[in-house]
Amino acid sequence: MAAVGRYAKMTAKAGQGEVLARKMLTVADDLREVPGCELYVINRAGDDPDVVSITELWRSQEQLDAALDRPSAADAIQISPARAGRIRSADRAPSPPASSVTHR
């Protein structure tokens, strides 16, 4: 099983960034005990309070996919149009940890 990282950027409708961020923090809390979830971080852009970024790290794609079946994740995917104007995401294989990189 290969680890997988997911990066998502959500742009809320004007003035809804706080509501969206709180919703995603609820999802983050729910994922604390989910097998395979190594990292789930929510950030808001300093220059645009309606932009929320999510950074995830999972032990495997299978565990990430299984987490999407959880009620809170399904709820987050169906976020009210009043809260999310645009959602973009990408999955990537994470770089190896610095301890496993050889420098010459």
PDB file of N, CA and C in Angstrom, residues 48-97:
ATOM      1  N   ASP A  48      -7.667  36.015   1.582  1.00  0.00           N
ATOM      2  CA  ASP A  48      -9.048  35.813   1.145  1.00  0.00           C
ATOM      3  C   ASP A  48      -9.748  34.907   2.152  1.00  0.00           C
ATOM      4  N   PRO A  49     -10.513  35.475   3.073  1.00  0.00           N
ATOM      5  CA  PRO A  49     -11.141  34.675   4.136  1.00  0.00           C
ATOM      6  C   PRO A  49     -12.166  33.666   3.649  1.00  0.00           C
ATOM      7  N   ASP A  50     -12.518  33.713   2.377  1.00  0.00           N
ATOM      8  CA  ASP A  50     -13.482  32.746   1.847  1.00  0.00           C
ATOM      9  C   ASP A  50     -12.811  31.546   1.187  1.00  0.00           C
ATOM     10  N   VAL A  51     -11.480  31.471   1.237  1.00  0.00           N
ATOM     11  CA  VAL A  51     -10.745  30.336   0.684  1.00  0.00           C
ATOM     12  C   VAL A  51     -10.284  29.441   1.827  1.00  0.00           C
ATOM     13  N   VAL A  52     -10.664  28.165   1.750  1.00  0.00           N
ATOM     14  CA  VAL A  52     -10.303  27.156   2.751  1.00  0.00           C
ATOM     15  C   VAL A  52      -9.515  26.066   2.041  1.00  0.00           C
ATOM     16  N   SER A  53      -8.346  25.734   2.595  1.00  0.00           N
ATOM     17  CA  SER A  53      -7.515  24.669   2.026  1.00  0.00           C
ATOM     18  C   SER A  53      -7.478  23.492   2.983  1.00  0.00           C
ATOM     19  N   ILE A  54      -7.474  22.302   2.405  1.00  0.00           N
ATOM     20  CA  ILE A  54      -7.400  21.067   3.183  1.00  0.00           C
ATOM     21  C   ILE A  54      -6.201  20.271   2.690  1.00  0.00           C
ATOM     22  N   THR A  55      -5.367  19.829   3.620  1.00  0.00           N
ATOM     23  CA  THR A  55      -4.220  18.978   3.310  1.00  0.00           C
ATOM     24  C   THR A  55      -4.420  17.678   4.067  1.00  0.00           C
ATOM     25  N   GLU A  56      -4.395  16.567   3.347  1.00  0.00           N
ATOM     26  CA  GLU A  56      -4.606  15.250   3.948  1.00  0.00           C
ATOM     27  C   GLU A  56      -3.443  14.337   3.609  1.00  0.00           C
ATOM     28  N   LEU A  57      -3.140  13.419   4.518  1.00  0.00           N
ATOM     29  CA  LEU A  57      -2.177  12.355   4.261  1.00  0.00           C
ATOM     30  C   LEU A  57      -2.782  11.060   4.783  1.00  0.00           C
ATOM     31  N   TRP A  58      -2.846  10.067   3.898  1.00  0.00           N
ATOM     32  CA  TRP A  58      -3.424   8.759   4.208  1.00  0.00           C
ATOM     33  C   TRP A  58      -2.403   7.673   3.950  1.00  0.00           C
ATOM     34  N   ARG A  59      -2.459   6.597   4.748  1.00  0.00           N
ATOM     35  CA  ARG A  59      -1.540   5.471   4.559  1.00  0.00           C
ATOM     36  C   ARG A  59      -1.760   4.774   3.230  1.00  0.00           C
ATOM     37  N   SER A  60      -3.006   4.805   2.719  1.00  0.00           N
ATOM     38  CA  SER A  60      -3.286   4.150   1.440  1.00  0.00           C
ATOM     39  C   SER A  60      -4.516   4.770   0.786  1.00  0.00           C
ATOM     40  N   GLN A  61      -4.626   4.566  -0.507  1.00  0.00           N
ATOM     41  CA  GLN A  61      -5.805   5.040  -1.241  1.00  0.00           C
ATOM     42  C   GLN A  61      -7.048   4.313  -0.751  1.00  0.00           C
ATOM     43  N   GLU A  62      -6.908   3.044  -0.408  1.00  0.00           N
ATOM     44  CA  GLU A  62      -8.051   2.260   0.075  1.00  0.00           C
ATOM     45  C   GLU A  62      -8.612   2.853   1.370  1.00  0.00           C
ATOM     46  N   GLN A  63      -7.732   3.265   2.280  1.00  0.00           N
ATOM     47  CA  GLN A  63      -8.197   3.842   3.537  1.00  0.00           C
ATOM     48  C   GLN A  63      -8.838   5.212   3.314  1.00  0.00           C
ATOM     49  N   LEU A  64      -8.293   5.985   2.397  1.00  0.00           N
ATOM     50  CA  LEU A  64      -8.897   7.272   2.050  1.00  0.00           C
ATOM     51  C   LEU A  64     -10.289   7.044   1.478  1.00  0.00           C
ATOM     52  N   ASP A  65     -10.403   6.104   0.545  1.00  0.00           N
ATOM     53  CA  ASP A  65     -11.696   5.808  -0.070  1.00  0.00           C
ATOM     54  C   ASP A  65     -12.710   5.338   0.970  1.00  0.00           C
ATOM     55  N   ALA A  66     -12.282   4.494   1.914  1.00  0.00           N
ATOM     56  CA  ALA A  66     -13.183   4.001   2.959  1.00  0.00           C
ATOM     57  C   ALA A  66     -13.661   5.144   3.845  1.00  0.00           C
ATOM     58  N   ALA A  67     -12.796   6.110   4.101  1.00  0.00           N
ATOM     59  CA  ALA A  67     -13.171   7.253   4.942  1.00  0.00           C
ATOM     60  C   ALA A  67     -14.258   8.094   4.279  1.00  0.00           C
ATOM     61  N   LEU A  68     -14.299   8.093   2.963  1.00  0.00           N
ATOM     62  CA  LEU A  68     -15.317   8.871   2.256  1.00  0.00           C
ATOM     63  C   LEU A  68     -16.719   8.305   2.453  1.00  0.00           C
ATOM     64  N   ASP A  69     -16.803   7.060   2.933  1.00  0.00           N
ATOM     65  CA  ASP A  69     -18.102   6.444   3.202  1.00  0.00           C
ATOM     66  C   ASP A  69     -18.672   6.851   4.559  1.00  0.00           C
ATOM     67  N   ARG A  70     -17.864   7.522   5.379  1.00  0.00           N
ATOM     68  CA  ARG A  70     -18.333   7.952   6.703  1.00  0.00           C
ATOM     69  C   ARG A  70     -19.395   9.038   6.544  1.00  0.00           C
ATOM     70  N   PRO A  71     -20.390   9.074   7.431  1.00  0.00           N
ATOM     71  CA  PRO A  71     -21.460  10.078   7.313  1.00  0.00           C
ATOM     72  C   PRO A  71     -20.943  11.523   7.270  1.00  0.00           C
ATOM     73  N   SER A  72     -19.973  11.871   8.086  1.00  0.00           N
ATOM     74  CA  SER A  72     -19.497  13.260   8.088  1.00  0.00           C
ATOM     75  C   SER A  72     -18.801  13.610   6.775  1.00  0.00           C
ATOM     76  N   ALA A  73     -18.096  12.660   6.203  1.00  0.00           N
ATOM     77  CA  ALA A  73     -17.426  12.908   4.922  1.00  0.00           C
ATOM     78  C   ALA A  73     -18.460  13.051   3.818  1.00  0.00           C
ATOM     79  N   ALA A  74     -19.450  12.181   3.816  1.00  0.00           N
ATOM     80  CA  ALA A  74     -20.507  12.271   2.806  1.00  0.00           C
ATOM     81  C   ALA A  74     -21.234  13.603   2.928  1.00  0.00           C
ATOM     82  N   ASP A  75     -21.452  14.048   4.159  1.00  0.00           N
ATOM     83  CA  ASP A  75     -22.099  15.337   4.406  1.00  0.00           C
ATOM     84  C   ASP A  75     -21.230  16.482   3.877  1.00  0.00           C
ATOM     85  N   ALA A  76     -19.934  16.396   4.103  1.00  0.00           N
ATOM     86  CA  ALA A  76     -19.023  17.450   3.641  1.00  0.00           C
ATOM     87  C   ALA A  76     -18.986  17.519   2.122  1.00  0.00           C
ATOM     88  N   ILE A  77     -19.054  16.367   1.474  1.00  0.00           N
ATOM     89  CA  ILE A  77     -19.045  16.335   0.010  1.00  0.00           C
ATOM     90  C   ILE A  77     -20.295  17.024  -0.541  1.00  0.00           C
ATOM     91  N   GLN A  78     -21.390  16.941   0.198  1.00  0.00           N
ATOM     92  CA  GLN A  78     -22.651  17.539  -0.233  1.00  0.00           C
ATOM     93  C   GLN A  78     -22.862  18.918   0.382  1.00  0.00           C
ATOM     94  N   ILE A  79     -21.791  19.659   0.598  1.00  0.00           N
ATOM     95  CA  ILE A  79     -21.868  20.979   1.240  1.00  0.00           C
ATOM     96  C   ILE A  79     -22.873  21.869   0.517  1.00  0.00           C
ATOM     97  N   SER A  80     -23.626  22.587   1.307  1.00  0.00           N
ATOM     98  CA  SER A  80     -24.625  23.502   0.766  1.00  0.00           C
ATOM     99  C   SER A  80     -24.008  24.471  -0.235  1.00  0.00           C
ATOM    100  N   PRO A  81     -24.679  24.688  -1.356  1.00  0.00           N
ATOM    101  CA  PRO A  81     -24.168  25.653  -2.335  1.00  0.00           C
ATOM    102  C   PRO A  81     -23.984  27.047  -1.747  1.00  0.00           C
ATOM    103  N   ALA A  82     -24.671  27.351  -0.662  1.00  0.00           N
ATOM    104  CA  ALA A  82     -24.489  28.653  -0.018  1.00  0.00           C
ATOM    105  C   ALA A  82     -23.117  28.764   0.629  1.00  0.00           C
ATOM    106  N   ARG A  83     -22.499  27.622   0.907  1.00  0.00           N
ATOM    107  CA  ARG A  83     -21.202  27.623   1.573  1.00  0.00           C
ATOM    108  C   ARG A  83     -20.037  27.485   0.605  1.00  0.00           C
ATOM    109  N   ALA A  84     -20.174  26.648  -0.402  1.00  0.00           N
ATOM    110  CA  ALA A  84     -19.032  26.403  -1.289  1.00  0.00           C
ATOM    111  C   ALA A  84     -19.352  26.828  -2.714  1.00  0.00           C
ATOM    112  N   GLY A  85     -18.558  27.733  -3.222  1.00  0.00           N
ATOM    113  CA  GLY A  85     -18.731  28.155  -4.597  1.00  0.00           C
ATOM    114  C   GLY A  85     -17.964  27.250  -5.539  1.00  0.00           C
ATOM    115  N   ARG A  86     -16.708  26.902  -5.173  1.00  0.00           N
ATOM    116  CA  ARG A  86     -15.859  26.046  -6.016  1.00  0.00           C
ATOM    117  C   ARG A  86     -15.064  25.110  -5.128  1.00  0.00           C
ATOM    118  N   ILE A  87     -14.853  23.908  -5.617  1.00  0.00           N
ATOM    119  CA  ILE A  87     -14.008  22.937  -4.920  1.00  0.00           C
ATOM    120  C   ILE A  87     -13.049  22.345  -5.941  1.00  0.00           C
ATOM    121  N   ARG A  88     -11.749  22.369  -5.635  1.00  0.00           N
ATOM    122  CA  ARG A  88     -10.744  21.739  -6.488  1.00  0.00           C
ATOM    123  C   ARG A  88      -9.891  20.850  -5.606  1.00  0.00           C
ATOM    124  N   SER A  89      -9.576  19.642  -6.083  1.00  0.00           N
ATOM    125  CA  SER A  89      -8.712  18.758  -5.308  1.00  0.00           C
ATOM    126  C   SER A  89      -7.830  17.946  -6.234  1.00  0.00           C
ATOM    127  N   ALA A  90      -6.745  17.442  -5.642  1.00  0.00           N
ATOM    128  CA  ALA A  90      -5.811  16.596  -6.385  1.00  0.00           C
ATOM    129  C   ALA A  90      -5.182  15.613  -5.419  1.00  0.00           C
ATOM    130  N   ASP A  91      -5.037  14.373  -5.854  1.00  0.00           N
ATOM    131  CA  ASP A  91      -4.351  13.355  -5.060  1.00  0.00           C
ATOM    132  C   ASP A  91      -2.941  13.202  -5.597  1.00  0.00           C
ATOM    133  N   ARG A  92      -1.987  13.044  -4.686  1.00  0.00           N
ATOM    134  CA  ARG A  92      -0.590  12.897  -5.060  1.00  0.00           C
ATOM    135  C   ARG A  92       0.074  11.879  -4.138  1.00  0.00           C
ATOM    136  N   ALA A  93       1.053  11.170  -4.673  1.00  0.00           N
ATOM    137  CA  ALA A  93       1.898  10.328  -3.834  1.00  0.00           C
ATOM    138  C   ALA A  93       2.867  11.264  -3.125  1.00  0.00           C
ATOM    139  N   PRO A  94       2.947  11.191  -1.798  1.00  0.00           N
ATOM    140  CA  PRO A  94       3.834  12.104  -1.084  1.00  0.00           C
ATOM    141  C   PRO A  94       5.304  11.819  -1.368  1.00  0.00           C
ATOM    142  N   SER A  95       6.122  12.841  -1.222  1.00  0.00           N
ATOM    143  CA  SER A  95       7.566  12.681  -1.372  1.00  0.00           C
ATOM    144  C   SER A  95       8.083  11.834  -0.218  1.00  0.00           C
ATOM    145  N   PRO A  96       9.227  11.153  -0.418  1.00  0.00           N
ATOM    146  CA  PRO A  96       9.780  10.375   0.685  1.00  0.00           C
ATOM    147  C   PRO A  96      10.215  11.298   1.815  1.00  0.00           C
ATOM    148  N   PRO A  97      10.181  10.822   3.055  1.00  0.00           N
ATOM    149  CA  PRO A  97      10.626  11.649   4.174  1.00  0.00           C
ATOM    150  C   PRO A  97      12.091  12.024   4.018  1.00  0.00           C
TER     151      PRO A  97
END
